[in-house]
Tab-separated table of C-alpha atoms and ligand atoms in Angstrom:
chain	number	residue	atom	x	y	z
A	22	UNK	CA	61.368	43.746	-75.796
A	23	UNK	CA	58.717	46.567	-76.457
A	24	UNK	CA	59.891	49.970	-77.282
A	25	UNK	CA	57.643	51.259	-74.483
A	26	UNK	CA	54.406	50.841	-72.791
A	27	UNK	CA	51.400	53.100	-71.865
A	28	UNK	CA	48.617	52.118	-69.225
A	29	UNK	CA	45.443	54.143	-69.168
A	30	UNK	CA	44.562	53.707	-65.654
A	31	UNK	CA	41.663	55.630	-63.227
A	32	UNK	CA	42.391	55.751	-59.312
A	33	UNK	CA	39.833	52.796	-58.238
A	34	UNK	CA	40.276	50.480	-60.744
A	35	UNK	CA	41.786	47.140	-59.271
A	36	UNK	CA	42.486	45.621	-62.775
A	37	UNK	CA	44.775	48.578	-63.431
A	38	UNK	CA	46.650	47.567	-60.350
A	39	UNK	CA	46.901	43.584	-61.879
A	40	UNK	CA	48.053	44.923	-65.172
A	41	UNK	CA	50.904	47.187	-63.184
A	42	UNK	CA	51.512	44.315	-60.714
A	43	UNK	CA	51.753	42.124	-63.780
A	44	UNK	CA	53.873	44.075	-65.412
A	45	UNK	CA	56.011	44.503	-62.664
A	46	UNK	CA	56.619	40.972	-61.472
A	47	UNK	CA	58.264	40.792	-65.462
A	48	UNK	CA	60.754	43.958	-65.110
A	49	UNK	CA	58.598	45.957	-67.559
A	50	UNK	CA	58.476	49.712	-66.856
A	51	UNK	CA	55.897	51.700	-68.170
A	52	UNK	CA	54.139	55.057	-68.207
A	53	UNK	CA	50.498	55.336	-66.652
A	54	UNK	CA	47.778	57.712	-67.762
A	55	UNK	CA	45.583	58.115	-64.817
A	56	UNK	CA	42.718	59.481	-66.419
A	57	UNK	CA	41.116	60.886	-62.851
A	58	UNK	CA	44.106	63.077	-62.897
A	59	UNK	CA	43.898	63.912	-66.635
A	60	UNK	CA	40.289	63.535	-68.057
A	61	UNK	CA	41.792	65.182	-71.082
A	62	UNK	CA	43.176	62.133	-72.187
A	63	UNK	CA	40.434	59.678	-71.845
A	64	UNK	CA	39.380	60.123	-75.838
A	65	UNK	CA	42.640	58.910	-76.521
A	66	UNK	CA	42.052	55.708	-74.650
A	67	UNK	CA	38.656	55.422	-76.272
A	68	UNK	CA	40.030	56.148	-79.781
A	69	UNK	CA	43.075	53.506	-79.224
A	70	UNK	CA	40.467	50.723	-77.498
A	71	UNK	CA	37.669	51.538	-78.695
A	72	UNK	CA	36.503	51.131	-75.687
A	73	UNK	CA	34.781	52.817	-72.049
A	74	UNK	CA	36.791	51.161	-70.342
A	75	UNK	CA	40.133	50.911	-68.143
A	76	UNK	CA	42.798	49.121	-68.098
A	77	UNK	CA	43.593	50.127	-71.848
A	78	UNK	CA	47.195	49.203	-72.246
A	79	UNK	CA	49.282	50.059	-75.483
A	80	UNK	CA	52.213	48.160	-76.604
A	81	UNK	CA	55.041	49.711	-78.949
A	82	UNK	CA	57.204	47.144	-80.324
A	83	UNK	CA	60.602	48.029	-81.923
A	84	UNK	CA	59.277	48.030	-85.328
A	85	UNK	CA	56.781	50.871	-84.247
A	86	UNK	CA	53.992	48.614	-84.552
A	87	UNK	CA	51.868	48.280	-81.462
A	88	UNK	CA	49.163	46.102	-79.474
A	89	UNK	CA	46.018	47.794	-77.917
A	90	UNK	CA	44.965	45.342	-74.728
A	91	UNK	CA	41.570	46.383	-73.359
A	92	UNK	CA	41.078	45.152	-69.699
A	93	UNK	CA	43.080	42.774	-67.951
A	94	UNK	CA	43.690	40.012	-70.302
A	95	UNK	CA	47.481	38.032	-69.691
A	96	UNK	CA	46.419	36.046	-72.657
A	97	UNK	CA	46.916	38.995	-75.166
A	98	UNK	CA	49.491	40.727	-72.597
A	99	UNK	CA	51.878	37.842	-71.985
A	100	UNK	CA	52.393	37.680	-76.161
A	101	UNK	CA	52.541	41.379	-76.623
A	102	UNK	CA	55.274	41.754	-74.737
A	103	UNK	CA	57.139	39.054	-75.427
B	3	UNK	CA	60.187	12.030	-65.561
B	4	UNK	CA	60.035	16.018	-64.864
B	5	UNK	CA	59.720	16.198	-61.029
B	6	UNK	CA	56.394	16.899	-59.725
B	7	UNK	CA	55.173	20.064	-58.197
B	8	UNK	CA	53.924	19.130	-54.893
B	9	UNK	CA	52.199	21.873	-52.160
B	10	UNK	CA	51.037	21.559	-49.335
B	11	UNK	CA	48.109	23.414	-49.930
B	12	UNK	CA	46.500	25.124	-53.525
B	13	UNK	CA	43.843	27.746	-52.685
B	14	UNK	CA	42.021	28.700	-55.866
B	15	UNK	CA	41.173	32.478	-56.041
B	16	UNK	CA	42.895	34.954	-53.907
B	17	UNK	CA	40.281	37.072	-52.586
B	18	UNK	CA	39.467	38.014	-48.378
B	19	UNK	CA	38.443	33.930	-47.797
B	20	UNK	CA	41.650	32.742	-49.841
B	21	UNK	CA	44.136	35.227	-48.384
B	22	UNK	CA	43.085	34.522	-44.942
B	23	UNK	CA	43.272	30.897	-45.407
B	24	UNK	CA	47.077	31.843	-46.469
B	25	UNK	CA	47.926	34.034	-43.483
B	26	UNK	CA	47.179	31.283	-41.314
B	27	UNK	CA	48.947	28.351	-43.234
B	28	UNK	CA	51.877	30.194	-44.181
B	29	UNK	CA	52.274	31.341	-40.762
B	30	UNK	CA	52.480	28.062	-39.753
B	31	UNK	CA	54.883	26.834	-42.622
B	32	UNK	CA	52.007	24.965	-44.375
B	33	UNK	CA	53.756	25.339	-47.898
B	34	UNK	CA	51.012	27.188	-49.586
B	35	UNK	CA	50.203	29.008	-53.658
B	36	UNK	CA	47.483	30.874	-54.598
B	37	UNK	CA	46.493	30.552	-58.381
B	38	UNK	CA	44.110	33.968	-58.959
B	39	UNK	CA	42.755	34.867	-62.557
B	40	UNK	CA	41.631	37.833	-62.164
B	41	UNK	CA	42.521	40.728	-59.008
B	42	UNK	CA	44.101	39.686	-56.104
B	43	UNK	CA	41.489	40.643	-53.614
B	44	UNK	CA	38.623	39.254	-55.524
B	45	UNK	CA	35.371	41.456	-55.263
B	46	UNK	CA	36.301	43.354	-52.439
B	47	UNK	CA	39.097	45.038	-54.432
B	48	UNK	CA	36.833	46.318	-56.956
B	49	UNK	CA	34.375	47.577	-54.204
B	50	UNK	CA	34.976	51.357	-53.851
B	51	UNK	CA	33.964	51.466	-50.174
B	52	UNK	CA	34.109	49.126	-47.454
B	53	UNK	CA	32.486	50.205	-44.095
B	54	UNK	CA	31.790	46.893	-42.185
B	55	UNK	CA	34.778	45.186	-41.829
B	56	UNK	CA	35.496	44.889	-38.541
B	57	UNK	CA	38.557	46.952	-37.338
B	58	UNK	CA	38.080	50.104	-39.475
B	59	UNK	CA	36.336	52.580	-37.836
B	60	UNK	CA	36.326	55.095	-40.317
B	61	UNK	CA	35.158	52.057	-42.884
B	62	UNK	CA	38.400	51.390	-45.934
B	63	UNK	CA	38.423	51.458	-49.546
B	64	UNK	CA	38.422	48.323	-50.894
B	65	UNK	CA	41.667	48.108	-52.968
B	66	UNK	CA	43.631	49.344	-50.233
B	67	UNK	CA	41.849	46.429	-47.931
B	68	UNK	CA	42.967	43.887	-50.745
B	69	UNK	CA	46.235	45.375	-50.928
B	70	UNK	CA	46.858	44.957	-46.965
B	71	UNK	CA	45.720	41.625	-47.454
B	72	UNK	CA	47.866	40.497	-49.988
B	73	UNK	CA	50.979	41.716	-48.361
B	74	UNK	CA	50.109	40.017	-44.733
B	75	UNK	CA	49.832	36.862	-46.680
B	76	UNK	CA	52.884	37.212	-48.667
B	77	UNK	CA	55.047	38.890	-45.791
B	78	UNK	CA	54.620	34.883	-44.366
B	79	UNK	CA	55.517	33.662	-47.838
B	80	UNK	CA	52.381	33.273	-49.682
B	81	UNK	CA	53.507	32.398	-53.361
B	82	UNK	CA	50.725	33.838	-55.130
B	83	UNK	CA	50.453	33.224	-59.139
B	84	UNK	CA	48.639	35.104	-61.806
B	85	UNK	CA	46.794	32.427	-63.509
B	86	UNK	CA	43.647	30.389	-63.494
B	87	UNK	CA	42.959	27.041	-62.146
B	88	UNK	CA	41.211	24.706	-65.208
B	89	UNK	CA	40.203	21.906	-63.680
B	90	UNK	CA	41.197	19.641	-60.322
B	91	UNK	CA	40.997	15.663	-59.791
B	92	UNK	CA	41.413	14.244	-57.145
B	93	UNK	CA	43.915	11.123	-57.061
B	94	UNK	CA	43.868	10.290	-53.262
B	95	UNK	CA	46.242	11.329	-51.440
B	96	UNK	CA	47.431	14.291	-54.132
B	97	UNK	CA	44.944	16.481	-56.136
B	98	UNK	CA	46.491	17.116	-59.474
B	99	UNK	CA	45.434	21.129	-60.705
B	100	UNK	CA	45.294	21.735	-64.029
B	101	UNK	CA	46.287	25.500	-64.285
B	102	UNK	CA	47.042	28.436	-67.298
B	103	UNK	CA	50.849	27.811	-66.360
B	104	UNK	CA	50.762	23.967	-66.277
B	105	UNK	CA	50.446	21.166	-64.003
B	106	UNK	CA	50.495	21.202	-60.126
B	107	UNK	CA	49.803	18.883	-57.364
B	108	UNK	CA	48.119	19.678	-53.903
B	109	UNK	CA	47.989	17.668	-50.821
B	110	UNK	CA	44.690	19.636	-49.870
B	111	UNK	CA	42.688	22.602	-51.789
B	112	UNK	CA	41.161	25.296	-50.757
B	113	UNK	CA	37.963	26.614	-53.228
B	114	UNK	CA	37.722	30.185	-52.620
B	115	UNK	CA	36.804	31.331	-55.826
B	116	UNK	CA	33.674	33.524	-55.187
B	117	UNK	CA	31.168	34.043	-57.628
B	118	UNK	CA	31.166	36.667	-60.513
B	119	UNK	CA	28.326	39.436	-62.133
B	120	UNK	CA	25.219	37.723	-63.901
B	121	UNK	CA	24.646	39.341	-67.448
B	122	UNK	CA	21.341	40.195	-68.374
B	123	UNK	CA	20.766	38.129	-71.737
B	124	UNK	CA	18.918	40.680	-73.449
B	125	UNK	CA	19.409	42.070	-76.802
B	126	UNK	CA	22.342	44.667	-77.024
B	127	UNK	CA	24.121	43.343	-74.042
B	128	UNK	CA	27.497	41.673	-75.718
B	129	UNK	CA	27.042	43.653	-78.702
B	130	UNK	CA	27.866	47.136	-76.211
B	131	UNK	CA	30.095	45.516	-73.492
B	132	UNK	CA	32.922	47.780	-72.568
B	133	UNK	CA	31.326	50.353	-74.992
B	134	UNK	CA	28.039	51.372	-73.296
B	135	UNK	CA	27.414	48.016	-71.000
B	136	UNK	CA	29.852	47.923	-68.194
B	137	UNK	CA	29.238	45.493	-64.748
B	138	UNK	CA	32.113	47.436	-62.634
B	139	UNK	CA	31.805	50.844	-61.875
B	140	UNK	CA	35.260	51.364	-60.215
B	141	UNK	CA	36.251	50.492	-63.397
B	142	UNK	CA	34.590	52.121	-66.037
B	143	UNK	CA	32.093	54.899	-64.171
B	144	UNK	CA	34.917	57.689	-64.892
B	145	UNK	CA	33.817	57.468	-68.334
B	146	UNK	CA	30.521	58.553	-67.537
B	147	UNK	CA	31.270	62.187	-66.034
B	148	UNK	CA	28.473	64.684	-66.392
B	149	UNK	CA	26.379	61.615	-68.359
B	150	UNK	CA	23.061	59.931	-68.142
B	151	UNK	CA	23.091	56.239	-67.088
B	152	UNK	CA	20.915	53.199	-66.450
B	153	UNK	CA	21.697	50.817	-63.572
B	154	UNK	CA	19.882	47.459	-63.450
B	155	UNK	CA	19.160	45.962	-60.301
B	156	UNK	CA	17.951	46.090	-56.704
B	157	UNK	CA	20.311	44.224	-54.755
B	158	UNK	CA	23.122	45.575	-52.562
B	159	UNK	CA	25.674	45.463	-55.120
B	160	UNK	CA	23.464	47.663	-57.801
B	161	UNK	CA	22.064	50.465	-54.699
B	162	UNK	CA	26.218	50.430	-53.882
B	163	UNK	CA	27.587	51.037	-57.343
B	164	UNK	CA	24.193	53.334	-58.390
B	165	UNK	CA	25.958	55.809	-55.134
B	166	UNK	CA	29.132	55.507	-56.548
B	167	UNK	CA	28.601	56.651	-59.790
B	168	UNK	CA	27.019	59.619	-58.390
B	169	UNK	CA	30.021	61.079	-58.762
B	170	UNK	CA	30.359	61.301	-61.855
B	171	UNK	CA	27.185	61.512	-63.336
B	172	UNK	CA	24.663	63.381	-64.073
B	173	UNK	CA	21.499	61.406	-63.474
B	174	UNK	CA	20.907	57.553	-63.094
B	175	UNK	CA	17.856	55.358	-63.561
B	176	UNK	CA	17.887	52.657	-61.249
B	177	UNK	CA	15.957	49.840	-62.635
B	178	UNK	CA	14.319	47.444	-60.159
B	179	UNK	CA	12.499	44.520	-61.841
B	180	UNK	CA	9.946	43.568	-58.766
B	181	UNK	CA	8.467	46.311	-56.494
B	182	UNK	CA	11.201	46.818	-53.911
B	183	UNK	CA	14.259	46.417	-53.221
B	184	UNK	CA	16.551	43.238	-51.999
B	185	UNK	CA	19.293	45.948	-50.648
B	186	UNK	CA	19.671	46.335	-47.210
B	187	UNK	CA	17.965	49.081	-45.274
B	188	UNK	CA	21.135	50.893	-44.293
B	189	UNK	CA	21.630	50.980	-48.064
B	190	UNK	CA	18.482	52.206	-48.840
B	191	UNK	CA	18.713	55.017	-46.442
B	192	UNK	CA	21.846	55.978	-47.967
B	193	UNK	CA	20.568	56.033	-51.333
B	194	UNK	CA	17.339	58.287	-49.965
B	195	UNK	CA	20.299	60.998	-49.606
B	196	UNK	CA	20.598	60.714	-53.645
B	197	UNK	CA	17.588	61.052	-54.936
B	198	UNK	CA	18.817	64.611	-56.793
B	199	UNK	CA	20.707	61.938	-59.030
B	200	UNK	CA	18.957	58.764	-58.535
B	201	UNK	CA	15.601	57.934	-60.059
B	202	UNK	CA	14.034	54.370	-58.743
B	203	UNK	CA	12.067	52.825	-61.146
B	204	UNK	CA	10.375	49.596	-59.748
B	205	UNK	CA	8.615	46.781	-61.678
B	206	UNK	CA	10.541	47.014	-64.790
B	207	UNK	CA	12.048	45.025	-66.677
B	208	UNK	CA	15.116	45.620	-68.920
B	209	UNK	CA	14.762	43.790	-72.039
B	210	UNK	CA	16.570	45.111	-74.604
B	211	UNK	CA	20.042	47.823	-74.726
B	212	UNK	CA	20.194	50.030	-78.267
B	213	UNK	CA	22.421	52.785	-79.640
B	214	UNK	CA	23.191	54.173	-82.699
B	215	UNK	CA	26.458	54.581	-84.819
B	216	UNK	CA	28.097	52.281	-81.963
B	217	UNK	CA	26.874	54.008	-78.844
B	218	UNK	CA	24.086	52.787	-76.774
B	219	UNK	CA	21.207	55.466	-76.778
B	220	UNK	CA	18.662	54.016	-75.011
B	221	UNK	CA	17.581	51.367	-72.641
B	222	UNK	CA	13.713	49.662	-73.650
B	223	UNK	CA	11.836	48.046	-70.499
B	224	UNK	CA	8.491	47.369	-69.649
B	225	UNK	CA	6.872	48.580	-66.766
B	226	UNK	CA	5.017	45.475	-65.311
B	227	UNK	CA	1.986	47.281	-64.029
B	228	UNK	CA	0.535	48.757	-66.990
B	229	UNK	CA	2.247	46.093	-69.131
B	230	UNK	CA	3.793	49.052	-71.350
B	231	UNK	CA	7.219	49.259	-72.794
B	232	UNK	CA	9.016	52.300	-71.510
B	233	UNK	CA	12.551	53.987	-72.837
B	234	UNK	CA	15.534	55.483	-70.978
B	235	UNK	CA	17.652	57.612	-72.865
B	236	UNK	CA	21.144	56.862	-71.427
B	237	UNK	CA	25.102	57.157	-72.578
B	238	UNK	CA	25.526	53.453	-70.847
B	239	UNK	CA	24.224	50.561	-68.695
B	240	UNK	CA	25.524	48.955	-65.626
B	241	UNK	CA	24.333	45.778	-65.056
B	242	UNK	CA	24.094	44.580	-61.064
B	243	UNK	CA	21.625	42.149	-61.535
B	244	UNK	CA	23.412	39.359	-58.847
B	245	UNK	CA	25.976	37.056	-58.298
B	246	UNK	CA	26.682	33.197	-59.709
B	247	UNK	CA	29.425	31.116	-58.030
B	248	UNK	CA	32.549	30.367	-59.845
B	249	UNK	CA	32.109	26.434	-60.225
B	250	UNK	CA	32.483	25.960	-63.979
B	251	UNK	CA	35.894	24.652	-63.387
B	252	UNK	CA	34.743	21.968	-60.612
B	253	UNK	CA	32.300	20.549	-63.508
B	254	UNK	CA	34.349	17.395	-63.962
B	255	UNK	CA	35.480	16.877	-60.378
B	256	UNK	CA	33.401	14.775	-57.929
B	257	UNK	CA	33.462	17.790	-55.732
B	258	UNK	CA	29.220	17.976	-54.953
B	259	UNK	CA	27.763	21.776	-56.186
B	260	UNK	CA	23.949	22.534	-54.718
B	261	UNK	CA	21.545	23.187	-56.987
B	262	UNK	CA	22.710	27.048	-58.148
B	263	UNK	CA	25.795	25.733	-58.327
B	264	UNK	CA	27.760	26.777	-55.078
B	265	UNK	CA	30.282	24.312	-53.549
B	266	UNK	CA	28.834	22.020	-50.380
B	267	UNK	CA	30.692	21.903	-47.488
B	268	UNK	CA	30.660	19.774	-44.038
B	269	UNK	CA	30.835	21.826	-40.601
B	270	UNK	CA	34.784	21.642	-41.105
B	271	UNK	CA	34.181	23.258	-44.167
B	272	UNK	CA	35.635	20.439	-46.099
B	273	UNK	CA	34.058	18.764	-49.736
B	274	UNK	CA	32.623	15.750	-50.779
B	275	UNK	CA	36.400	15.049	-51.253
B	276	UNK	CA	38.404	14.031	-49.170
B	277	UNK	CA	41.389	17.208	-48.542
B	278	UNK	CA	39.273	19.641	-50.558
B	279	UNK	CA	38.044	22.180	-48.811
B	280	UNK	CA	36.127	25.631	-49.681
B	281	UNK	CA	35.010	28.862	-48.423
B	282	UNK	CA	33.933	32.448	-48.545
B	283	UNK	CA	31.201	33.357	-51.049
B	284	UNK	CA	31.441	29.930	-52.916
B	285	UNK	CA	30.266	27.974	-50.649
B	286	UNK	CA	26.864	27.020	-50.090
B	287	UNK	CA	25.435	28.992	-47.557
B	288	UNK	CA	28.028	31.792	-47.227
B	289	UNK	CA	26.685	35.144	-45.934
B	290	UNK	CA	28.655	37.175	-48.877
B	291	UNK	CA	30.254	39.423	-46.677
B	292	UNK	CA	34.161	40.179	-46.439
B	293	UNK	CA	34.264	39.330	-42.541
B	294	UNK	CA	32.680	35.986	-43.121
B	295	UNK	CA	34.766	34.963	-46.281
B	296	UNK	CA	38.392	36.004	-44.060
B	297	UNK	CA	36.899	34.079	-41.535
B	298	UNK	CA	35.561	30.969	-43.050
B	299	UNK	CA	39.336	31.551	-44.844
B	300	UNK	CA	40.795	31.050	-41.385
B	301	UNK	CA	38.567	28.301	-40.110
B	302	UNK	CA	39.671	26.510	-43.512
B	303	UNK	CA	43.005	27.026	-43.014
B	304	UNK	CA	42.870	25.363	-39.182
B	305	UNK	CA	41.174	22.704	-40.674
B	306	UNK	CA	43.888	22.242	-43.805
B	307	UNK	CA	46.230	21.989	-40.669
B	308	UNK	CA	44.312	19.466	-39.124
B	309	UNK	CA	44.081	17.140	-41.889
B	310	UNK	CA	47.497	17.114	-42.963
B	311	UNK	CA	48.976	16.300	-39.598
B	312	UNK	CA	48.524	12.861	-39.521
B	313	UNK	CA	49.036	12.152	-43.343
B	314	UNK	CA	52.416	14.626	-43.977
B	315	UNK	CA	53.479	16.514	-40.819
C	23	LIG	C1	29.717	45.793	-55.445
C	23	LIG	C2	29.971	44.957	-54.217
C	23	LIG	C3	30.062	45.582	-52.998
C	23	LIG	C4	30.320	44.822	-51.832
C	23	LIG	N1	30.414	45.482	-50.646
C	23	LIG	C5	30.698	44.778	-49.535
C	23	LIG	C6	30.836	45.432	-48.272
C	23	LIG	O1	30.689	46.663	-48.176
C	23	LIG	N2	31.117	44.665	-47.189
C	23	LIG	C7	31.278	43.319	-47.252
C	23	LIG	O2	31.562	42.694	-46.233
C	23	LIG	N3	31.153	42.676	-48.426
C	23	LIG	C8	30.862	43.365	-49.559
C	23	LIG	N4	30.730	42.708	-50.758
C	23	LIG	C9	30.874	41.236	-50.765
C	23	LIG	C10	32.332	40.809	-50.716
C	23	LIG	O3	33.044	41.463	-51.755
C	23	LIG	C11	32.464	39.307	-50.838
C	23	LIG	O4	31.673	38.690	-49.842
C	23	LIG	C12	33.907	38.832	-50.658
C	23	LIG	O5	34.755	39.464	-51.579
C	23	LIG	C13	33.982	37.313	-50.832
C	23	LIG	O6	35.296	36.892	-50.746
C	23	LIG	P1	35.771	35.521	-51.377
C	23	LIG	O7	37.208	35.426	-51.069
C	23	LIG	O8	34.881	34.441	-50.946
C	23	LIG	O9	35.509	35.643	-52.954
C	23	LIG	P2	35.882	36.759	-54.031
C	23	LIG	O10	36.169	38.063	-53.405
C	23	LIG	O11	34.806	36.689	-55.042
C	23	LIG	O12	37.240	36.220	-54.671
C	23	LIG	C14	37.287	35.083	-55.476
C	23	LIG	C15	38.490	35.161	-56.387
C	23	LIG	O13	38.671	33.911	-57.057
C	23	LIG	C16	39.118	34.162	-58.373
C	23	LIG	N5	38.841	32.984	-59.197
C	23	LIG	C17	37.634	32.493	-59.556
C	23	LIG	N6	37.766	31.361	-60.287
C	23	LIG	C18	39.102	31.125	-60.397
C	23	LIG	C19	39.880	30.102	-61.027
C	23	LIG	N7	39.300	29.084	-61.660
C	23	LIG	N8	41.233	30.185	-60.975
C	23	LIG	C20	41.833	31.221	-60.305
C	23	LIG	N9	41.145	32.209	-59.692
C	23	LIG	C21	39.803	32.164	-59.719
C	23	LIG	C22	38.337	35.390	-58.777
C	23	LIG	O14	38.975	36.064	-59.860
C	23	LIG	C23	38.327	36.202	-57.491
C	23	LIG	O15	39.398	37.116	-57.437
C	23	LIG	C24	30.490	43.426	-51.921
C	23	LIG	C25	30.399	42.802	-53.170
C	23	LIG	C26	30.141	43.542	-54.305
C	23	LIG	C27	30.060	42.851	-55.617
């Protein structure tokens, strides 16, 4: 089980919603940065992904390490969660 | 032996044609599952704005169309899966599906599995995706507040997203490789209202996408009537260049693609194949709109019925 789970999300993207709906349908909670509501954040998503780009979803396992997923990939979600 | 999976009915893709198709069947206890790889709601969830499908006056944004969709189609017990479809053959009376979570097999099919953004194939492209070269702009255009960007294209998708990321931006070059525009002409009346932000550039070509310490800079055309190259300084790129049907996985099925690739259909909407079916923007000759795809979805579905009456029902 990850220690916890961050989603950067923006209001109108749908991949955002699969990651969520994803993440949901396995009984994973998670905290969502909506960077519409709080642009502040969004060069924290860039400096984590790398990337201009949303979904940006960050996996903490137990051991502290953690997984950066850019976009809406269930081939490098599925095993970061697991 | 394991037991086999058996449905009724696989639709492949869940966007407007493939939830349609599922409202109907399920509502007739046609057992039916949805495989979808990517949003459920295809294209028209990641369109911001929807304003001509029928029944919303005041138009509806596209997610929460896709979202109404969905639930319609599971409220009559749609099982819809997160995972792609690989490859289907057909062995008579079952079609076995090879899919991301294993094997299933379908007494009919449903292809509704749209098409997906062209890339450009120019220098720069893959090297900036997701850092400077986007192709969604619900996704990735709140990145671009108070910037400078290039949009490629003169279609209805690329006139539609340009307006879109007006909000955010500050300025866009709208790149138009002949010397007008494919977009409709209620489209290009709207974009005559943005012309503050939106800079039309026709006959040029993009041909190649640089930046500098791992940010795109610049976009370098060529503007086709004085044959000279000509630079955009921009923060990013969208690319809206046009569609190509999603077919690749059909490439070793018997199912018959026309020559760009979309799937070919009878009247009844049904294959080459016997009990596989397709419609919506796959199929050859669709109209690309949301109101044909749900309905082609429901004509699909009456004709799913039809055929398995006498063989199952
Ligand atoms: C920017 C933009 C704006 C638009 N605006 C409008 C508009 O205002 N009004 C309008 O009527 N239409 C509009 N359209 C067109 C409209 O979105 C499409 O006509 C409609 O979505 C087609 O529906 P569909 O179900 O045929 O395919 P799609 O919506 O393309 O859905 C196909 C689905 O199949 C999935 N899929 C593909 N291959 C596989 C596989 N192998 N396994 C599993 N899943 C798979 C895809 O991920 C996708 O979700 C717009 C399109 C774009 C791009």
């Amino acid at each position: 089980m990850p220690k916890n789970i961050t989603i950067f999300t923006t209001n109108t993207c749908a991949y955002c919603v699969m990651v969520k709906k994803w993440l949901n349908a396995k009984g994973f909670s998670y905290e969502e940065v909506n960077l519409d509501q709080d642009p502040s954040r969004q060069s924290e998503a860039l400096e984590l992904s790398g990337a201009l780009t949303v979904p940006v979803t960050v996996v903490t396992k137990a051991d502290d390490s953690r997984d950066v997923i850019v976009g809406y990939n269930l081939s490098q979600l599925a095993p970061a969660v697991s | 032996m394991a037991e086999r999976e058996i449905h009724d009915v696989v639709i492949v893709g869940a966007g407007p044609a493939a939830l349609s198709a599922a409202i109907y069947t399920t509502r007739e206890d046609i057992d039916t599952v949805i495989y979808e790889k990517g949003v459920i709601g295809g294209l028209a969830a990641v369109t911001d704005w929807v304003d001509n499908y029928p029944g919303f006056a005041q138009g509806v944004a596209g997610m929460e169309l896709a979202e109404s969709l969905q639930k319609q189609a599971e409220r009559f017990g749609t099982d819809i899966r997160l995972g792609e479809v690989l490859s289907i053959h057909d062995e008579g009376e079952l079609k076995r599906l090879e899919t991301t979570d294993g094997e299933v097999y379908a007494r009919t099919i449903l292809i509704t599995t749209g098409s997906d953004y062209k890339k450009l194939g120019i220098p720069g492209e893959s090297e900036y995706y997701a850092r400077g070269v986007h192709y969604c702009a619900t996704c990735d255009g709140a990145f671009y507040r108070d910037k400078r960007v290039v949009v490629v294209g003169g279609g209805n998708s690329a006139v539609q997203e340009a307006m879109f990321l007006t909000k955010f931006v500050s300025h866009i070059d709208l790149l138009v490789r002949s010397d007008k525009f494919r977009a409709s002409e209620i489209l290009q009346e709207e974009l005559k209202k943005h012309t503050d932000k939106i800079t039309v550039h026709f006959n040029t070509t993009t041909d190649e996408i640089i930046g500098e310490n791992g940010k795109v800079t610049k976009v370098v055309g060529t503007d086709k009537k004085t044959n000279k190259k000509v630079e955009f300084p921009t923060d990013g790129v969208f690319v809206f260049i046009g569609l190509k049907p999603n077919t690749q996985f059909l490439k070793d099925s018997d199912v018959l693609l026309d020559e760009i690739g979309m799937v070919i259909t009878n009247a009844y909407l049904e294959t080459n194949v016997k009990g596989v079916f397709a419609a919506g923007d796959v199929r050859s000759g669709a109209t690309m709109q949301i109101a044909s795809a749900t309905g082609e979805g429901a004509t699909a579905a009456l004709m799913i019925r039809k055929y398995l009456e006498p063989h199952h029902m």
